Amino acid sequence: MGYTLCVIGCGTMGIAIISGVIASLQSRDAPYPVPKWESHTPGTSTPTADTPDPSLPSFFIATVTRSDSAKKLQQTFRLLGGIGPSVQVVIGQNVAAAQQADVVILCCKPNQAYTILKENGMQEALSGKLLISILAGVTIAQLRELVPPTTKIVRAMPNTPCRIREGMTVVSNLPLSDTDEAELDRSIILKIFSSIGRCRFLDEKHFDACTALSGSGPAFACIFLEAMADGGVMMGLPRAEALELAAQTLQGAARMVLQAGTHPAQIKDSVTTPGGCTIAGLLAMEDGKVRSTIARAIQIATERASELGQPSKK
């Protein structure tokens, strides 16, 4: 029998997490599971259906604040099939949901954390439980002031591609411990996030940069993708084909980096022949300061991420 997973403030990312985990569980139960193009996280694997695993969730609760949001979530989870329709969607019952849960994922907006965690009864509801926060800019130290000392807190930063189980999640390092409970917590975290993409543990000091790079990164990548497609259209390609070519090209290059461990510069140099069209295009990009602009975007987004969980300045 698995545990109950509660997502408080189940918006876009909460839906992505629940949907991804459910899809992973359904794939696990399939008679002929379809392998992904790579393993998610070295050292982890999806258990087979006949292997009982206490680190896998068996029941889901999602909380929202509006009835229209609840209806949309119910429809979304129904369409997942399998155990999707069994996801319990509740309106404004954060404390009751946390009481029923074994593991709580906090997915609300950063400025709502204080209100939610200070609700009457929330302290008792979170006592001794694992609390996973995906709030950008809200530190573990800040959360520690809002929950009981027995609550186990970790930060996680997943990104939008976890919807299709191609996400990148960074999780704060757990305190060093050899206990079975600590090992179970680590396994729970890995099973949640490696089931929807890659998962890495890093020190919390890196989280603002991770928020910018992998959290905001899909938006930055899509700007580049769209620009490539626009260039193709400018030179006469149909829009649909231009977009397909650009998307598959970026995906292929990324897989070469991840699968083969090839450095991006090696890939670039292997394509760039003397006096050819690639070097001409690269020089045009350098003229436009594309490289430094992208790097600066990560810098600015990192600085903004560090401000999100802080009190508003009057």
Coordinates of N, CA, C and O in Angstrom, one line a residue, residues 95-182:
V95 N -6.1 22.5 5.1 CA -5.8 21.8 6.3 C -6.3 20.4 6.3 O -5.6 19.4 6.7
A96 N -7.5 20.2 5.9 CA -8.1 18.8 5.9 C -7.3 17.9 4.9 O -7.1 16.8 5.2
A97 N -6.9 18.5 3.8 CA -6.1 17.7 2.8 C -4.8 17.3 3.4 O -4.3 16.2 3.2
A98 N -4.1 18.3 4.1 CA -2.8 18.0 4.7 C -3.0 16.9 5.8 O -2.1 16.1 6.0
Q99 N -4.1 17.0 6.5 CA -4.3 16.0 7.5 C -4.4 14.6 7.0 O -3.9 13.6 7.6
Q100 N -5.0 14.4 5.8 CA -5.1 13.1 5.2 C -3.8 12.6 4.6 O -3.7 11.4 4.4
A101 N -3.0 13.5 4.2 CA -1.8 13.2 3.4 C -0.6 12.7 4.3 O -0.5 13.0 5.5
D102 N 0.3 12.0 3.6 CA 1.5 11.6 4.2 C 2.7 12.5 3.7 O 3.6 12.7 4.4
V103 N 2.5 12.9 2.4 CA 3.5 13.8 1.8 C 2.7 15.0 1.2 O 1.7 14.8 0.5
V104 N 3.2 16.2 1.5 CA 2.6 17.4 1.0 C 3.5 18.2 0.1 O 4.7 18.4 0.4
I105 N 3.0 18.5 -1.1 CA 3.7 19.3 -2.1 C 3.1 20.7 -2.1 O 1.9 20.8 -2.4
L106 N 3.9 21.7 -1.7 CA 3.3 23.1 -1.7 C 3.6 23.8 -3.0 O 4.7 24.1 -3.4
C107 N 2.5 24.0 -3.8 CA 2.6 24.5 -5.1 C 1.9 25.9 -5.3 O 1.7 26.3 -6.4
C108 N 1.6 26.6 -4.2 CA 0.9 27.9 -4.3 C 1.9 28.9 -4.8 O 3.1 28.7 -5.0
K109 N 1.4 30.1 -5.0 CA 2.3 31.3 -5.3 C 3.1 31.6 -4.0 O 2.6 31.4 -2.9
P110 N 4.4 32.0 -4.2 CA 5.2 32.3 -3.1 C 4.6 33.2 -2.0 O 4.8 33.0 -0.8
N111 N 3.9 34.2 -2.5 CA 3.4 35.2 -1.5 C 2.2 34.7 -0.7 O 1.6 35.3 0.1
Q112 N 1.7 33.4 -1.1 CA 0.6 32.8 -0.4 C 1.0 31.8 0.7 O 0.2 31.3 1.4
A113 N 2.3 31.6 0.7 CA 2.8 30.5 1.6 C 2.5 30.8 3.1 O 2.0 29.9 3.8
Y114 N 2.7 32.0 3.5 CA 2.5 32.4 4.9 C 1.0 32.1 5.3 O 0.7 31.5 6.3
T115 N 0.1 32.6 4.5 CA -1.3 32.5 4.8 C -1.7 31.0 4.9 O -2.5 30.6 5.8
I116 N -1.2 30.2 3.9 CA -1.6 28.8 3.9 C -1.0 28.0 5.1 O -1.7 27.3 5.8
L117 N 0.2 28.3 5.4 CA 0.9 27.5 6.4 C 0.5 27.9 7.8 O 0.8 27.2 8.8
K118 N -0.1 29.1 7.9 CA -0.5 29.6 9.2 C -2.0 29.4 9.4 O -2.5 29.9 10.4
E119 N -2.7 28.7 8.6 CA -4.1 28.4 8.8 C -4.2 27.6 10.1 O -3.4 26.8 10.4
N120 N -5.4 27.8 10.7 CA -5.6 27.1 12.0 C -5.7 25.6 11.7 O -6.4 25.1 10.8
G121 N -4.8 24.8 12.4 CA -4.8 23.4 12.3 C -3.7 22.9 11.4 O -3.4 21.7 11.4
M122 N -3.1 23.8 10.6 CA -2.0 23.4 9.7 C -0.8 22.9 10.4 O -0.1 21.9 9.9
Q123 N -0.5 23.5 11.5 CA 0.7 23.1 12.2 C 0.6 21.6 12.6 O 1.5 20.8 12.4
E124 N -0.5 21.2 13.2 CA -0.7 19.8 13.6 C -0.8 18.9 12.3 O -0.3 17.8 12.4
A125 N -1.4 19.4 11.3 CA -1.6 18.6 10.0 C -0.2 18.2 9.4 O -0.1 17.2 8.8
L126 N 0.8 19.1 9.6 CA 2.1 18.9 8.9 C 3.1 18.3 9.9 O 4.2 17.9 9.5
S127 N 2.7 18.1 11.1 CA 3.7 17.5 12.1 C 4.2 16.2 11.7 O 3.4 15.2 11.4
G128 N 5.5 16.1 11.6 CA 6.2 14.8 11.3 C 6.1 14.4 9.8 O 6.6 13.3 9.5
K129 N 5.6 15.2 9.0 CA 5.4 14.8 7.6 C 6.5 15.5 6.7 O 7.2 16.4 7.1
L130 N 6.6 14.9 5.5 CA 7.5 15.4 4.5 C 6.8 16.5 3.7 O 5.7 16.3 3.1
L131 N 7.4 17.8 3.7 CA 6.8 18.9 3.0 C 7.8 19.3 1.9 O 8.9 19.6 2.1
I132 N 7.3 19.2 0.6 CA 8.1 19.5 -0.5 C 7.6 20.8 -1.1 O 6.5 20.9 -1.5
S133 N 8.5 21.8 -1.1 CA 8.1 23.2 -1.6 C 8.7 23.4 -2.9 O 9.9 23.2 -3.1
I134 N 7.8 23.8 -3.9 CA 8.3 24.2 -5.2 C 8.2 25.7 -5.4 O 8.2 26.2 -6.5
L135 N 8.2 26.5 -4.3 CA 8.0 27.9 -4.3 C 9.3 28.6 -4.6 O 10.3 28.5 -3.9
A136 N 9.3 29.3 -5.7 CA 10.5 30.0 -6.2 C 10.8 31.1 -5.2 O 10.0 31.9 -4.8
G137 N 12.1 31.2 -4.7 CA 12.6 32.3 -3.9 C 12.3 32.1 -2.4 O 12.8 32.9 -1.6
V138 N 11.5 31.1 -2.0 CA 11.2 30.9 -0.6 C 12.1 29.9 0.0 O 12.1 28.7 -0.5
T139 N 12.9 30.3 0.9 CA 14.0 29.4 1.4 C 13.5 28.4 2.5 O 12.4 28.6 3.0
I140 N 14.3 27.4 2.7 CA 13.9 26.4 3.8 C 13.9 27.1 5.1 O 13.0 26.8 6.0
A141 N 14.8 28.1 5.4 CA 14.8 28.8 6.6 C 13.5 29.6 6.8 O 12.9 29.6 7.9
Q142 N 13.0 30.2 5.7 CA 11.7 30.9 5.8 C 10.6 29.9 6.1 O 9.7 30.2 6.9
L143 N 10.6 28.8 5.5 CA 9.5 27.8 5.7 C 9.6 27.2 7.1 O 8.6 26.9 7.7
R144 N 10.8 27.0 7.6 CA 11.0 26.4 8.9 C 10.3 27.3 10.0 O 9.8 26.7 11.0
E145 N 10.2 28.6 9.8 CA 9.6 29.5 10.8 C 8.1 29.3 10.7 O 7.4 29.7 11.7
L146 N 7.5 28.6 9.7 CA 6.1 28.5 9.5 C 5.5 27.2 9.8 O 4.3 27.0 9.8
V147 N 6.4 26.2 10.1 CA 5.9 24.8 10.3 C 6.5 24.2 11.6 O 7.5 24.8 12.1
P148 N 6.0 23.1 12.1 CA 6.5 22.5 13.3 C 7.9 22.0 13.1 O 8.3 21.7 12.0
P149 N 8.7 21.9 14.2 CA 10.1 21.5 14.1 C 10.2 20.0 13.5 O 11.2 19.7 13.0
T150 N 9.1 19.3 13.7 CA 9.2 17.9 13.3 C 8.9 17.7 11.8 O 9.1 16.6 11.2
T151 N 8.4 18.8 11.1 CA 8.2 18.7 9.7 C 9.5 18.6 8.9 O 10.4 19.4 9.1
K152 N 9.6 17.7 8.0 CA 10.8 17.5 7.2 C 10.6 18.4 5.9 O 9.7 18.1 5.1
I153 N 11.4 19.3 5.7 CA 11.3 20.3 4.6 C 12.3 20.1 3.5 O 13.5 20.0 3.8
V154 N 11.9 20.0 2.2 CA 12.8 20.0 1.1 C 12.3 21.0 0.1 O 11.1 21.2 0.0
R155 N 13.2 21.6 -0.7 CA 12.8 22.4 -1.8 C 13.0 21.6 -3.1 O 14.0 20.9 -3.2
A156 N 12.1 21.8 -4.0 CA 12.2 21.2 -5.3 C 11.8 22.2 -6.4 O 11.0 23.1 -6.2
M157 N 12.5 22.2 -7.5 CA 12.2 23.1 -8.6 C 12.1 22.3 -9.9 O 13.0 22.0 -10.6
P158 N 10.8 21.8 -10.2 CA 10.6 21.2 -11.5 C 10.3 22.2 -12.5 O 10.1 23.4 -12.2
N159 N 10.3 21.8 -13.8 CA 9.9 22.7 -14.8 C 8.7 22.1 -15.7 O 8.3 21.0 -15.5
T160 N 8.2 22.9 -16.5 CA 7.0 22.6 -17.3 C 7.0 21.3 -18.1 O 6.0 20.6 -18.2
P161 N 8.2 21.0 -18.7 CA 8.2 19.7 -19.5 C 8.0 18.4 -18.7 O 7.9 17.3 -19.2
C162 N 7.8 18.6 -17.3 CA 7.5 17.4 -16.6 C 6.1 16.9 -17.0 O 5.7 15.7 -16.7
R163 N 5.3 17.7 -17.7 CA 4.0 17.3 -18.2 C 4.1 16.1 -19.1 O 3.2 15.3 -19.2
I164 N 5.2 16.1 -19.9 CA 5.4 15.0 -20.8 C 6.5 14.1 -20.3 O 7.1 13.4 -21.1
R165 N 6.8 14.1 -19.0 CA 7.8 13.3 -18.4 C 9.2 13.5 -19.0 O 10.0 12.6 -19.1
E166 N 9.4 14.8 -19.4 CA 10.8 15.2 -19.8 C 11.2 16.4 -19.0 O 12.0 17.3 -19.5
G167 N 10.8 16.5 -17.8 CA 11.2 17.6 -16.9 C 12.6 17.5 -16.3 O 13.3 16.5 -16.4
M168 N 13.0 18.6 -15.7 CA 14.2 18.7 -15.0 C 13.9 19.3 -13.6 O 13.4 20.4 -13.5
T169 N 14.1 18.5 -12.6 CA 13.8 18.9 -11.2 C 15.1 18.9 -10.4 O 15.9 17.9 -10.4
V170 N 15.3 20.0 -9.7 CA 16.4 20.1 -8.7 C 15.8 20.0 -7.3 O 14.9 20.8 -7.1
V171 N 16.4 19.2 -6.5 CA 15.9 19.1 -5.1 C 17.0 19.4 -4.1 O 18.2 19.0 -4.3
S172 N 16.6 20.1 -3.0 CA 17.6 20.4 -2.0 C 18.1 19.2 -1.3 O 17.4 18.2 -1.1
N173 N 19.4 19.2 -1.0 CA 20.0 18.0 -0.3 C 19.3 17.7 1.0 O 19.0 18.7 1.8
L174 N 19.0 16.5 1.3 CA 18.5 16.1 2.5 C 19.6 16.0 3.6 O 20.7 15.8 3.3
P175 N 19.2 16.3 4.9 CA 20.2 16.2 5.9 C 20.8 14.8 6.0 O 20.1 13.8 5.7
L176 N 22.1 14.7 6.2 CA 22.7 13.4 6.3 C 22.1 12.5 7.4 O 22.0 12.9 8.5
S177 N 21.7 11.3 7.0 CA 21.1 10.4 8.0 C 21.1 9.0 7.4 O 20.9 8.8 6.2
D178 N 21.3 8.0 8.2 CA 21.3 6.6 7.8 C 20.1 5.8 8.2 O 20.0 4.6 8.1
T179 N 19.1 6.6 8.7 CA 17.8 5.9 9.2 C 17.0 5.4 8.0 O 17.1 6.0 6.9
D180 N 16.2 4.4 8.2 CA 15.3 3.9 7.2 C 14.3 5.0 6.8 O 13.9 5.1 5.6
E181 N 13.9 5.8 7.7 CA 12.9 6.9 7.4 C 13.5 7.9 6.4 O 12.8 8.3 5.4
A182 N 14.7 8.3 6.6 CA 15.4 9.2 5.7 C 15.6 8.6 4.3 O 15.4 9.3 3.3

